[in-house]
CSV table of C-alpha atoms in Angstrom, one decimal:
chain,number,residue,atom,x,y,z
A,197,MET,CA,52.1,-14.3,51.9
A,198,GLY,CA,49.8,-13.0,49.2
A,199,LEU,CA,48.6,-15.1,46.1
A,200,HIS,CA,50.5,-14.5,42.9
A,201,ALA,CA,48.7,-12.9,40.2
A,202,GLY,CA,49.1,-16.3,38.2
A,203,ASP,CA,47.3,-18.1,41.1
A,204,VAL,CA,44.3,-15.7,41.1
A,205,GLU,CA,44.0,-16.0,37.2
A,206,ARG,CA,44.2,-19.9,37.5
A,207,ARG,CA,41.5,-19.9,40.3
A,208,LEU,CA,39.3,-17.6,38.3
A,209,ARG,CA,39.6,-19.8,35.2
A,210,GLY,CA,38.9,-22.8,37.4
A,211,ALA,CA,35.8,-21.2,38.7
A,212,LEU,CA,34.5,-20.7,35.1
A,213,PRO,CA,32.5,-23.9,34.8
A,214,VAL,CA,30.7,-23.3,38.1
A,215,VAL,CA,30.0,-19.7,37.2
A,216,LEU,CA,28.6,-20.7,33.8
A,217,ALA,CA,26.4,-23.3,35.4
A,218,LEU,CA,25.0,-20.8,37.9
A,219,LEU,CA,24.5,-18.4,35.2
A,220,ALA,CA,22.6,-21.1,33.3
A,221,VAL,CA,20.3,-21.6,36.4
A,222,LEU,CA,19.5,-17.8,36.4
A,223,VAL,CA,18.8,-18.0,32.6
A,224,ASP,CA,16.6,-21.0,33.1
A,225,LEU,CA,14.4,-19.3,35.8
A,226,ALA,CA,14.3,-15.8,34.2
A,227,PRO,CA,10.5,-15.0,33.8
A,228,ARG,CA,9.6,-15.4,30.2
A,229,PRO,CA,5.9,-15.0,30.4
A,230,ALA,CA,4.6,-17.7,28.1
A,231,ALA,CA,1.3,-19.4,27.5
A,232,ALA,CA,0.2,-21.3,30.7
A,233,GLY,CA,1.4,-21.7,34.2
A,234,GLY,CA,4.5,-23.7,33.6
A,235,GLY,CA,5.7,-22.3,30.3
A,236,LEU,CA,8.3,-24.8,29.0
A,237,ALA,CA,11.7,-24.0,28.1
A,238,PRO,CA,15.0,-26.1,27.8
A,239,PHE,CA,16.8,-27.0,31.0
A,240,SER,CA,20.1,-25.5,30.0
A,241,THR,CA,21.7,-26.1,33.4
A,242,LEU,CA,21.4,-29.8,32.8
A,243,ALA,CA,23.4,-29.5,29.6
A,244,VAL,CA,26.1,-27.2,31.1
A,245,VAL,CA,26.7,-29.5,34.0
A,246,TYR,CA,26.9,-32.4,31.6
A,247,PHE,CA,29.4,-30.6,29.3
A,248,TRP,CA,31.7,-29.8,32.1
A,249,SER,CA,31.3,-33.1,34.0
A,250,VAL,CA,32.5,-34.8,30.8
A,251,TYR,CA,35.4,-32.6,29.9
A,252,ARG,CA,36.5,-31.0,33.2
A,253,PRO,CA,35.1,-33.1,36.0
A,254,ASP,CA,38.0,-31.8,38.2
A,255,LEU,CA,36.3,-28.3,37.9
A,256,MET,CA,32.8,-29.4,38.1
A,257,THR,CA,33.2,-31.3,41.4
A,258,SER,CA,30.4,-33.1,43.2
A,259,ALA,CA,30.2,-30.3,45.7
A,260,ALA,CA,29.8,-27.7,42.9
A,261,VAL,CA,27.1,-29.8,41.1
A,262,PHE,CA,25.4,-30.1,44.5
A,263,ALA,CA,25.4,-26.3,45.1
A,264,VAL,CA,24.2,-25.7,41.6
A,265,GLY,CA,21.3,-28.1,42.0
A,266,LEU,CA,20.5,-26.6,45.5
A,267,VAL,CA,20.4,-22.9,44.2
A,268,TYR,CA,18.1,-24.2,41.4
A,269,ASP,CA,15.8,-25.8,43.8
A,270,VAL,CA,15.7,-22.8,46.2
A,271,LEU,CA,15.0,-20.2,43.4
A,272,SER,CA,12.5,-22.4,41.5
A,273,GLY,CA,10.7,-23.6,44.6
A,274,GLN,CA,10.9,-27.1,43.7
A,275,PRO,CA,11.4,-29.8,46.4
A,276,LEU,CA,14.6,-28.9,48.1
A,277,GLY,CA,17.4,-31.5,47.1
A,278,GLY,CA,15.6,-32.9,44.2
A,279,THR,CA,17.6,-31.4,41.4
A,280,ALA,CA,20.8,-31.5,43.5
A,281,LEU,CA,20.3,-35.2,44.0
A,282,ALA,CA,19.6,-35.9,40.3
A,283,LEU,CA,22.5,-33.8,39.2
A,284,LEU,CA,24.8,-35.5,41.6
A,285,LEU,CA,23.9,-39.0,40.6
A,286,GLY,CA,24.1,-37.9,36.9
A,287,ARG,CA,27.7,-36.5,37.5
A,288,GLY,CA,28.6,-39.9,39.5
A,289,ALA,CA,27.4,-41.9,36.5
A,290,LEU,CA,29.5,-39.9,34.1
A,291,ILE,CA,32.6,-40.0,36.5
A,292,ALA,CA,32.4,-43.8,36.7
A,293,ARG,CA,32.8,-44.0,32.9
A,294,ARG,CA,35.1,-41.1,32.4
A,295,ARG,CA,37.6,-43.1,30.3
A,296,PHE,CA,35.0,-43.7,27.7
A,297,PHE,CA,34.9,-39.9,26.7
A,298,ASP,CA,38.6,-39.8,25.6
A,299,ALA,CA,38.8,-38.8,22.0
A,300,LYS,CA,35.0,-39.4,21.2
A,301,SER,CA,33.3,-37.4,18.6
A,302,PHE,CA,30.7,-34.8,19.2
A,303,GLY,CA,28.1,-37.1,17.9
A,304,VAL,CA,28.7,-39.7,20.6
A,305,ILE,CA,28.8,-37.2,23.3
A,306,TRP,CA,25.5,-35.9,22.1
A,307,ALA,CA,24.0,-39.3,21.8
A,308,LEU,CA,25.0,-40.1,25.3
A,309,PHE,CA,23.3,-36.8,26.5
A,310,LEU,CA,20.2,-38.2,24.9
A,311,LEU,CA,20.3,-41.0,27.3
A,312,TRP,CA,21.7,-39.1,30.2
A,313,ALA,CA,19.3,-36.1,30.3
A,314,PRO,CA,16.1,-38.2,30.6
A,315,ALA,CA,17.7,-40.3,33.3
A,316,VAL,CA,18.6,-37.4,35.4
A,317,GLU,CA,15.1,-35.9,34.7
A,318,LEU,CA,13.6,-39.1,35.8
A,319,VAL,CA,15.2,-38.9,39.2
A,320,ARG,CA,14.0,-35.3,39.6
A,321,TYR,CA,10.6,-36.6,38.6
A,322,LEU,CA,10.6,-39.4,41.3
A,323,ALA,CA,11.8,-37.0,44.0
A,324,ALA,CA,9.0,-34.6,43.1
A,325,ALA,CA,6.4,-37.2,42.8
A,326,GLY,CA,7.4,-38.9,46.1
A,327,LEU,CA,7.3,-35.6,47.8
A,328,LEU,CA,4.0,-34.4,46.2
A,329,GLY,CA,2.5,-38.0,46.9
A,330,ALA,CA,1.1,-38.1,43.3
A,331,LEU,CA,2.4,-38.9,39.8
A,332,VAL,CA,2.0,-35.6,38.1
A,333,ASP,CA,1.7,-35.4,34.3
A,334,PRO,CA,5.0,-36.5,33.0
A,335,ARG,CA,4.3,-35.1,29.5
A,336,PRO,CA,5.8,-31.5,30.1
A,337,LEU,CA,9.0,-33.2,31.5
A,338,VAL,CA,9.3,-35.1,28.2
A,339,VAL,CA,9.0,-31.9,26.2
A,340,GLN,CA,11.4,-30.2,28.4
A,341,CYS,CA,13.8,-33.0,28.0
A,342,ALA,CA,13.4,-33.0,24.2
A,343,LEU,CA,14.1,-29.1,24.1
A,344,THR,CA,17.2,-29.5,26.2
A,345,VAL,CA,18.6,-32.4,24.1
A,346,ALA,CA,17.9,-30.1,21.1
A,347,LEU,CA,19.5,-27.1,22.6
A,348,TYR,CA,22.7,-29.1,23.4
A,349,PRO,CA,24.6,-28.6,20.2
A,350,ALA,CA,24.3,-24.8,20.3
A,351,LEU,CA,25.2,-24.7,23.9
A,352,SER,CA,28.2,-27.1,23.5
A,353,TRP,CA,29.5,-24.9,20.5
A,354,MET,CA,29.5,-21.8,23.0
A,355,LEU,CA,31.0,-23.9,25.9
A,356,VAL,CA,33.7,-25.3,23.4
A,357,ARG,CA,34.7,-21.6,22.8
A,358,LEU,CA,35.1,-21.0,26.6
A,359,HIS,CA,36.7,-24.3,27.1
A,360,GLY,CA,39.9,-22.9,25.8
A,361,LEU,CA,40.2,-20.7,28.8
A,362,VAL,CA,40.4,-23.7,31.2
A,363,ARG,CA,42.1,-26.2,28.8
A,364,MET,CA,44.5,-28.6,30.5
A,365,PRO,CA,46.5,-31.4,29.1
A,366,GLY,CA,45.5,-35.0,30.2
A,367,TYR,CA,41.7,-34.4,29.8
A,368,ALA,CA,39.3,-35.3,27.1
A,369,GLU,CA,39.1,-32.4,24.5
A,370,PRO,CA,35.7,-31.6,23.3
B,166,MET,CA,59.0,-40.2,29.0
B,167,THR,CA,56.0,-38.1,29.3
B,168,ARG,CA,53.8,-41.3,29.2
B,169,LEU,CA,56.0,-42.6,32.2
B,170,ARG,CA,55.6,-39.5,34.1
B,171,ARG,CA,51.8,-39.3,33.6
B,172,ALA,CA,51.4,-43.0,34.6
B,173,SER,CA,53.3,-42.5,37.9
B,174,PHE,CA,51.5,-39.3,38.7
B,175,ALA,CA,48.2,-41.0,38.2
B,176,SER,CA,49.0,-44.0,40.3
B,177,ILE,CA,50.2,-41.9,43.1
B,178,VAL,CA,47.7,-39.1,43.2
B,179,LEU,CA,44.5,-40.4,41.7
B,180,PRO,CA,43.6,-43.4,44.1
B,181,PRO,CA,43.5,-41.3,47.3
B,182,ARG,CA,41.7,-38.5,45.5
B,183,ASP,CA,39.2,-41.0,44.1
B,184,TRP,CA,38.6,-42.4,47.5
B,185,PHE,CA,38.0,-38.8,49.0
B,186,ASP,CA,35.8,-38.1,45.9
B,187,ARG,CA,33.7,-41.1,46.8
B,188,VAL,CA,33.3,-40.3,50.4
B,189,ARG,CA,32.3,-36.7,49.4
B,190,PHE,CA,29.9,-37.8,46.8
B,191,GLY,CA,28.2,-40.3,49.2
B,192,GLY,CA,28.0,-37.4,51.8
B,193,LEU,CA,26.4,-35.1,49.5
B,194,VAL,CA,23.9,-37.7,48.1
B,195,GLY,CA,22.9,-38.4,51.8
B,196,LEU,CA,22.6,-34.7,52.4
B,197,ALA,CA,20.3,-34.2,49.4
B,198,LEU,CA,18.2,-37.1,50.6
B,199,ILE,CA,18.0,-35.6,54.1
B,200,LEU,CA,17.0,-32.2,52.6
B,201,LEU,CA,14.3,-33.9,50.6
B,202,LEU,CA,12.8,-35.6,53.7
B,203,LEU,CA,13.2,-32.4,55.7
B,204,GLY,CA,11.2,-30.6,53.0
B,205,ARG,CA,8.2,-32.5,54.1
B,206,ALA,CA,8.6,-32.1,57.7
B,207,ASP,CA,8.9,-28.2,57.6
B,208,VAL,CA,11.9,-27.8,59.6
B,209,GLY,CA,12.6,-24.1,60.8
B,210,VAL,CA,16.3,-24.2,60.3
B,211,VAL,CA,16.1,-25.4,56.6
B,212,ASP,CA,13.4,-22.7,56.0
B,213,ARG,CA,15.7,-20.0,57.3
B,214,VAL,CA,18.7,-21.0,55.3
B,215,THR,CA,16.6,-21.4,52.2
B,216,HIS,CA,15.0,-17.9,52.8
B,217,GLY,CA,18.5,-16.4,53.3
B,218,VAL,CA,19.8,-17.9,49.9
B,219,ARG,CA,16.7,-17.0,48.1
B,220,ASP,CA,16.8,-13.2,49.6
B,221,ALA,CA,20.5,-13.0,48.7
B,222,LEU,CA,19.9,-14.0,45.1
B,223,THR,CA,16.6,-12.1,44.4
B,224,PRO,CA,18.6,-8.8,43.5
B,225,VAL,CA,20.5,-10.9,41.0
B,226,MET,CA,17.3,-12.5,39.6
B,227,THR,CA,15.9,-9.1,39.3
B,228,ALA,CA,19.0,-7.9,37.4
B,229,VAL,CA,18.6,-10.8,35.0
B,230,ALA,CA,14.8,-10.5,34.7
B,231,GLU,CA,15.1,-7.0,33.4
B,232,PRO,CA,17.0,-7.7,30.3
B,233,ALA,CA,15.1,-10.8,29.7
B,234,ALA,CA,11.8,-8.8,30.0
B,235,ALA,CA,13.1,-6.0,27.6
B,236,LEU,CA,14.2,-8.7,25.1
B,237,ASP,CA,10.6,-10.2,25.3
B,238,HIS,CA,9.1,-6.9,24.9
B,239,ALA,CA,11.1,-6.2,21.8
B,240,PHE,CA,10.1,-9.4,20.1
B,241,GLY,CA,6.6,-8.8,21.3
B,242,TRP,CA,6.8,-5.3,19.6
B,243,VAL,CA,8.0,-6.6,16.4
B,244,GLY,CA,5.2,-9.3,16.5
B,245,ARG,CA,2.6,-6.7,17.3
B,246,GLN,CA,3.5,-4.5,14.3
B,247,PHE,CA,2.2,-7.1,12.0
B,248,ALA,CA,-1.1,-7.5,13.7
B,249,LEU,CA,-1.8,-3.7,14.4
B,250,ALA,CA,-4.7,-3.3,12.1
B,251,GLU,CA,-6.4,-6.3,13.3
B,252,GLU,CA,-5.9,-5.4,17.0
B,253,ASN,CA,-7.1,-1.9,16.2
B,254,ALA,CA,-10.4,-3.3,15.0
B,255,ARG,CA,-10.7,-5.6,18.0
B,256,LEU,CA,-9.9,-2.7,20.3
B,257,ARG,CA,-12.6,-0.6,18.8
B,258,ALA,CA,-15.2,-3.3,19.1
B,259,GLN,CA,-14.1,-3.8,22.7
B,260,VAL,CA,-14.4,-0.1,23.5
B,261,GLU,CA,-17.9,0.0,22.0
B,262,ARG,CA,-18.9,-3.0,24.1
B,263,LEU,CA,-17.4,-1.6,27.1
B,264,SER,CA,-19.0,1.8,26.9
B,265,GLU,CA,-22.4,0.0,26.9
B,266,TRP,CA,-21.2,-1.8,30.0
B,267,ARG,CA,-20.0,1.3,31.6
B,268,ALA,CA,-23.3,2.9,31.3
B,269,GLU,CA,-25.0,-0.1,32.7
B,270,ALA,CA,-22.5,-0.1,35.5
B,271,THR,CA,-23.1,3.4,36.5
B,272,ARG,CA,-26.9,2.8,36.6
B,273,LEU,CA,-26.5,-0.3,38.6
B,274,GLN,CA,-24.1,1.6,41.1
B,275,VAL,CA,-26.7,4.3,41.6
B,276,GLU,CA,-29.4,1.7,42.1
B,277,ASN,CA,-27.2,-0.3,44.4
B,278,ALA,CA,-26.3,2.7,46.4
B,279,SER,CA,-30.0,3.6,46.9
B,280,LEU,CA,-31.0,0.1,47.7
B,281,ARG,CA,-28.2,-0.2,50.3
B,282,GLU,CA,-29.6,3.0,51.8
B,283,VAL,CA,-33.1,1.4,52.0
B,284,LEU,CA,-31.6,-1.7,53.7
B,285,HIS,CA,-29.0,0.2,55.8
B,286,ALA,CA,-26.5,-2.3,54.4
B,287,GLN,CA,-22.8,-2.0,55.0
B,288,ARG,CA,-20.9,-0.4,52.0
B,289,ARG,CA,-18.6,-2.7,50.4
B,290,ARG,CA,-15.1,-1.5,50.5
B,291,PRO,CA,-12.9,-1.7,47.4
B,292,VAL,CA,-10.5,-4.5,47.3
B,293,PRO,CA,-7.5,-3.3,49.5
B,294,ILE,CA,-4.2,-3.4,47.4
B,295,ALA,CA,-1.4,-4.0,49.8
B,296,ARG,CA,1.5,-3.4,47.3
B,297,THR,CA,2.8,-4.5,43.9
B,298,ALA,CA,5.7,-6.8,43.3
B,299,ARG,CA,7.7,-7.9,40.5
B,300,VAL,CA,8.0,-11.4,39.2
B,301,VAL,CA,11.7,-12.2,39.2
B,302,ALA,CA,11.9,-16.0,38.8
B,303,ASP,CA,9.7,-18.6,37.1
B,304,SER,CA,9.6,-22.2,38.4
B,305,ARG,CA,9.7,-23.3,34.9
B,306,SER,CA,9.0,-26.9,36.0
B,307,PRO,CA,6.7,-29.6,35.4
B,308,PHE,CA,6.3,-30.2,39.0
B,309,VAL,CA,5.5,-26.8,40.4
B,310,HIS,CA,3.8,-23.8,39.0
B,311,THR,CA,5.2,-20.8,41.2
B,312,ARG,CA,6.7,-17.6,40.7
B,313,LEU,CA,9.3,-15.8,42.9
B,314,LEU,CA,8.3,-12.1,43.8
B,315,ASP,CA,10.8,-9.3,44.7
B,316,SER,CA,9.0,-8.3,47.8
B,317,GLY,CA,8.9,-9.9,51.1
B,318,ALA,CA,7.9,-9.5,54.7
B,319,ARG,CA,9.7,-6.3,55.1
B,320,ALA,CA,7.5,-4.7,52.4
B,321,GLY,CA,4.4,-5.9,54.1
B,322,VAL,CA,3.8,-9.1,52.3
B,323,ARG,CA,2.1,-11.8,54.3
B,324,GLU,CA,1.4,-15.4,53.7
B,325,GLY,CA,-2.1,-16.0,52.3
B,326,MET,CA,-2.4,-12.8,50.4
B,327,ALA,CA,-4.2,-13.0,47.1
B,328,VAL,CA,-2.2,-12.2,44.0
B,329,LEU,CA,-3.9,-10.3,41.2
B,330,ALA,CA,-2.3,-10.1,37.8
B,331,THR,CA,-3.6,-8.4,34.4
B,332,GLY,CA,-6.9,-10.2,33.9
B,333,GLY,CA,-7.6,-11.8,37.1
B,334,LEU,CA,-6.4,-13.9,40.1
B,335,ALA,CA,-3.0,-15.4,39.7
B,336,GLY,CA,-2.9,-17.4,43.0
B,337,ARG,CA,-1.8,-16.6,46.5
B,338,VAL,CA,1.5,-16.1,48.6
B,339,VAL,CA,2.6,-19.3,50.2
B,340,ASP,CA,6.1,-18.7,51.5
B,341,VAL,CA,7.4,-15.4,52.6
B,342,SER,CA,11.0,-14.3,53.6
B,343,PRO,CA,12.2,-10.8,54.5
B,344,ARG,CA,13.0,-9.8,51.0
B,345,SER,CA,11.1,-12.3,48.7
B,346,ALA,CA,8.0,-14.2,48.5
B,347,ARG,CA,6.7,-17.2,46.6
B,348,LEU,CA,3.5,-16.9,44.7
B,349,LEU,CA,1.6,-20.3,44.3
B,350,LEU,CA,-0.2,-20.1,41.0
B,351,LEU,CA,-3.8,-21.5,40.8
B,352,THR,CA,-2.7,-24.1,38.3
B,353,ASP,CA,-0.3,-25.5,40.8
B,354,PHE,CA,-0.8,-29.1,42.0
B,355,ASN,CA,-1.2,-27.9,45.6
B,356,SER,CA,-3.3,-25.0,44.9
B,357,ARG,CA,-6.8,-25.2,46.5
B,358,LEU,CA,-9.0,-22.0,46.3
B,359,PRO,CA,-12.6,-21.6,47.5
B,360,VAL,CA,-14.7,-20.1,44.6
B,361,LEU,CA,-18.2,-19.2,43.7
B,362,VAL,CA,-19.7,-19.9,40.3
B,363,LEU,CA,-21.9,-17.0,38.9
B,364,PRO,CA,-24.9,-16.8,38.4
B,365,SER,CA,-25.8,-19.9,39.9
B,366,ARG,CA,-23.9,-19.1,43.3
B,367,ASP,CA,-22.6,-22.7,43.5
B,368,ARG,CA,-19.7,-23.0,45.7
B,369,ALA,CA,-16.6,-25.0,44.8
B,370,ILE,CA,-13.0,-25.7,45.4
B,371,LEU,CA,-10.8,-24.8,42.4
B,372,SER,CA,-8.0,-27.5,42.5
B,373,GLY,CA,-4.8,-27.1,40.4
B,374,ASP,CA,-3.2,-30.2,38.8
B,375,ASN,CA,-0.3,-28.7,37.1
B,376,GLY,CA,-2.3,-28.4,33.9
B,377,PRO,CA,-3.5,-25.1,32.2
B,378,LEU,CA,-7.1,-25.6,33.3
B,379,PRO,CA,-7.7,-26.1,37.2
B,380,ARG,CA,-10.5,-28.3,38.1
B,381,LEU,CA,-13.7,-27.6,40.0
B,382,ASP,CA,-14.0,-29.9,43.0
B,383,PHE,CA,-16.7,-30.5,45.8
B,384,MET,CA,-19.5,-29.1,43.6
B,385,PRO,CA,-23.0,-29.3,45.0
B,386,LEU,CA,-24.8,-32.7,44.2
B,387,THR,CA,-26.9,-31.0,41.4
B,388,PRO,CA,-24.7,-28.2,40.2
B,389,GLN,CA,-26.2,-25.5,38.0
B,390,VAL,CA,-23.0,-24.7,36.3
B,391,ALA,CA,-22.6,-24.3,32.7
B,392,ALA,CA,-19.7,-23.7,30.3
B,393,GLY,CA,-19.0,-19.9,30.1
B,394,ASP,CA,-20.0,-19.2,33.6
B,395,ARG,CA,-18.0,-16.7,35.7
B,396,VAL,CA,-15.8,-17.9,38.5
B,397,VAL,CA,-15.0,-15.5,41.3
B,398,THR,CA,-13.3,-16.1,44.7
B,399,SER,CA,-15.9,-16.9,47.5
B,400,GLY,CA,-13.9,-15.6,50.4
B,401,ALA,CA,-15.0,-18.8,52.2
B,402,ALA,CA,-13.0,-19.0,55.6
B,403,GLY,CA,-11.7,-15.7,55.0
B,404,LEU,CA,-8.8,-17.0,53.0
B,405,LEU,CA,-9.2,-14.6,50.1
B,406,PRO,CA,-11.1,-11.4,49.6
B,407,VAL,CA,-14.5,-12.0,48.1
B,408,GLY,CA,-15.4,-11.5,44.4
B,409,LEU,CA,-12.0,-11.5,42.8
B,410,ASP,CA,-12.2,-12.5,39.1
B,411,VAL,CA,-10.7,-16.1,38.5
B,412,GLY,CA,-12.0,-17.2,35.2
B,413,ARG,CA,-14.6,-18.9,33.1
B,414,VAL,CA,-16.0,-22.5,33.4
B,415,VAL,CA,-15.0,-24.8,30.5
B,416,ARG,CA,-15.6,-28.5,30.0
B,417,GLY,CA,-12.2,-30.3,30.1
B,418,ASP,CA,-11.2,-33.3,27.7
B,419,ASP,CA,-11.8,-35.5,30.6
B,420,GLY,CA,-15.4,-34.4,31.0
B,421,ASP,CA,-14.7,-32.6,34.4
B,422,LEU,CA,-15.7,-29.0,34.9
B,423,ARG,CA,-12.7,-26.9,34.7
B,424,VAL,CA,-11.8,-23.1,34.7
B,425,ARG,CA,-9.9,-21.2,32.1
B,426,PRO,CA,-8.1,-18.7,34.2
B,427,ALA,CA,-8.8,-15.0,33.3
B,428,LEU,CA,-5.3,-13.8,33.9
B,429,ASP,CA,-3.2,-12.9,31.0
B,430,TRP,CA,-0.1,-15.2,31.3
B,431,ARG,CA,1.8,-13.0,28.9
B,432,GLU,CA,1.5,-10.1,31.4
B,433,LEU,CA,2.6,-12.0,34.5
B,434,ARG,CA,5.4,-9.6,35.2
B,435,HIS,CA,4.0,-7.2,37.8
B,436,VAL,CA,1.4,-8.3,40.3
B,437,ARG,CA,-0.8,-6.7,43.0
B,438,LEU,CA,-0.9,-8.1,46.4
B,439,VAL,CA,-4.3,-8.0,48.1
B,440,ARG,CA,-4.7,-8.0,51.9
B,441,SER,CA,-7.1,-10.6,53.1
B,442,PRO,CA,-9.7,-8.4,54.7
B,443,PRO,CA,-12.3,-9.4,57.4
B,444,VAL,CA,-15.1,-11.2,55.6
B,445,PRO,CA,-17.7,-8.6,54.7
B,446,ALA,CA,-21.1,-9.3,56.2
B,447,ASP,CA,-23.1,-8.1,53.1
B,448,PHE,CA,-22.0,-10.6,50.5
B,449,GLY,CA,-25.2,-12.6,50.8
B,450,PRO,CA,-26.1,-16.0,52.3
B,451,GLY,CA,-24.2,-19.0,51.4
B,452,VAL,CA,-20.6,-17.6,51.4
B,453,ALA,CA,-18.0,-16.4,53.8
B,454,GLY,CA,-18.2,-19.5,55.9
B,455,ARG,CA,-21.8,-19.1,56.8
B,456,ASP,CA,-24.4,-21.8,56.3
B,457,ALA,CA,-26.6,-21.6,53.1
B,458,GLY,CA,-29.9,-19.8,53.7
B,459,ALA,CA,-28.6,-18.3,57.2
B,460,PRO,CA,-30.5,-15.2,58.0
B,461,ARG,CA,-28.8,-12.0,57.0
B,462,ARG,CA,-27.4,-9.6,59.6
B,463,ASP,CA,-27.6,-6.2,58.4
B,464,GLY,CA,-26.2,-2.9,59.5
């Protein structure tokens, strides 16, 4: 028994959030030769995972978040499991409060991202520091975090347009 | 009616799903923690899986890197148009200065050759370039300063190879899989490179600390080093070839002696990988793992 065309389409649409998160990983890690060794840029993967964890947690599952984090760790050469752990815990915290997001304005969601992003980055920092056995300079992380929060409105605007493809009744609307 | 249906659907379906989600969540958190711990222990199977995933994704990264580089180049081109006159003047001055240096280099080359002949010294071979590679991913991280290269063991890349970029040394290869390799930049927290400061010939270890200026450690008790001195690889322990340009000494804000890398970060797209050759016997005393002042062995 083959799959119906409708099923295939539904699955493709359902995979969209994960595909977009993986795309964000590639964009985040694409070489953009900058000033010094660790040229800083926003961590857009974080924003994409947040967006879908808030609006479609059924499509951005914990397994998907884990996989995205792991791919990020493998490609970036960071401690394996650090980003995966941070994103998983971040998603867990959002899921535990998912009723909160119903009918909230963009401003509230963005304000929450302002709190959520540093918390997730802190977990990554602690994982990396634990593995390196030293507290590396946290300032670049603060800058990266600020850039990510600043990028969120633009990214969210784009993702809201794509959200139409996976809209479903009964979930919070952006 | 709709309200009733949704409530009953939620009460039947959500709790078991929630429960399953929680178990899965806990399992994945545990797995992430295990991976973090195994990362410290260097477990072969984790490495193999990591390498497999990385090799599979390297072509994808290459495809992404290409348009990103083109975009970067386009922006750079627009920017350069505004600075053409200034750059022209700078380049003219540089050509003039370099012509003088070239004449001096030719003179020294001739003199060097004749002196070597007198001493029956071994001829120094040019740095053997193993191959070139493209940078396809940037760690873009406050924790690690690495780059992913699109060539691996199948292309002859080996762990420990020195990596040269435009301007000077970029770092060395630390992790090789069949189709990709990781370059540890000299600014990375884990980077330690044996270097030589010229002209004093003081030896030191260049230690990265994730900042833009790596530190000079393990200097002699009374170093004869001044800001602006040239820093090259010493080749100690045969880790890297001798004499690769690393950068210039600067005094850091914290008062430490640091090095401003010579490499041009903006051009870190293609790199050259250098085989680590057997330590040449003619680089003079005090380097290449021999004791300072040891008698030279010629011929």
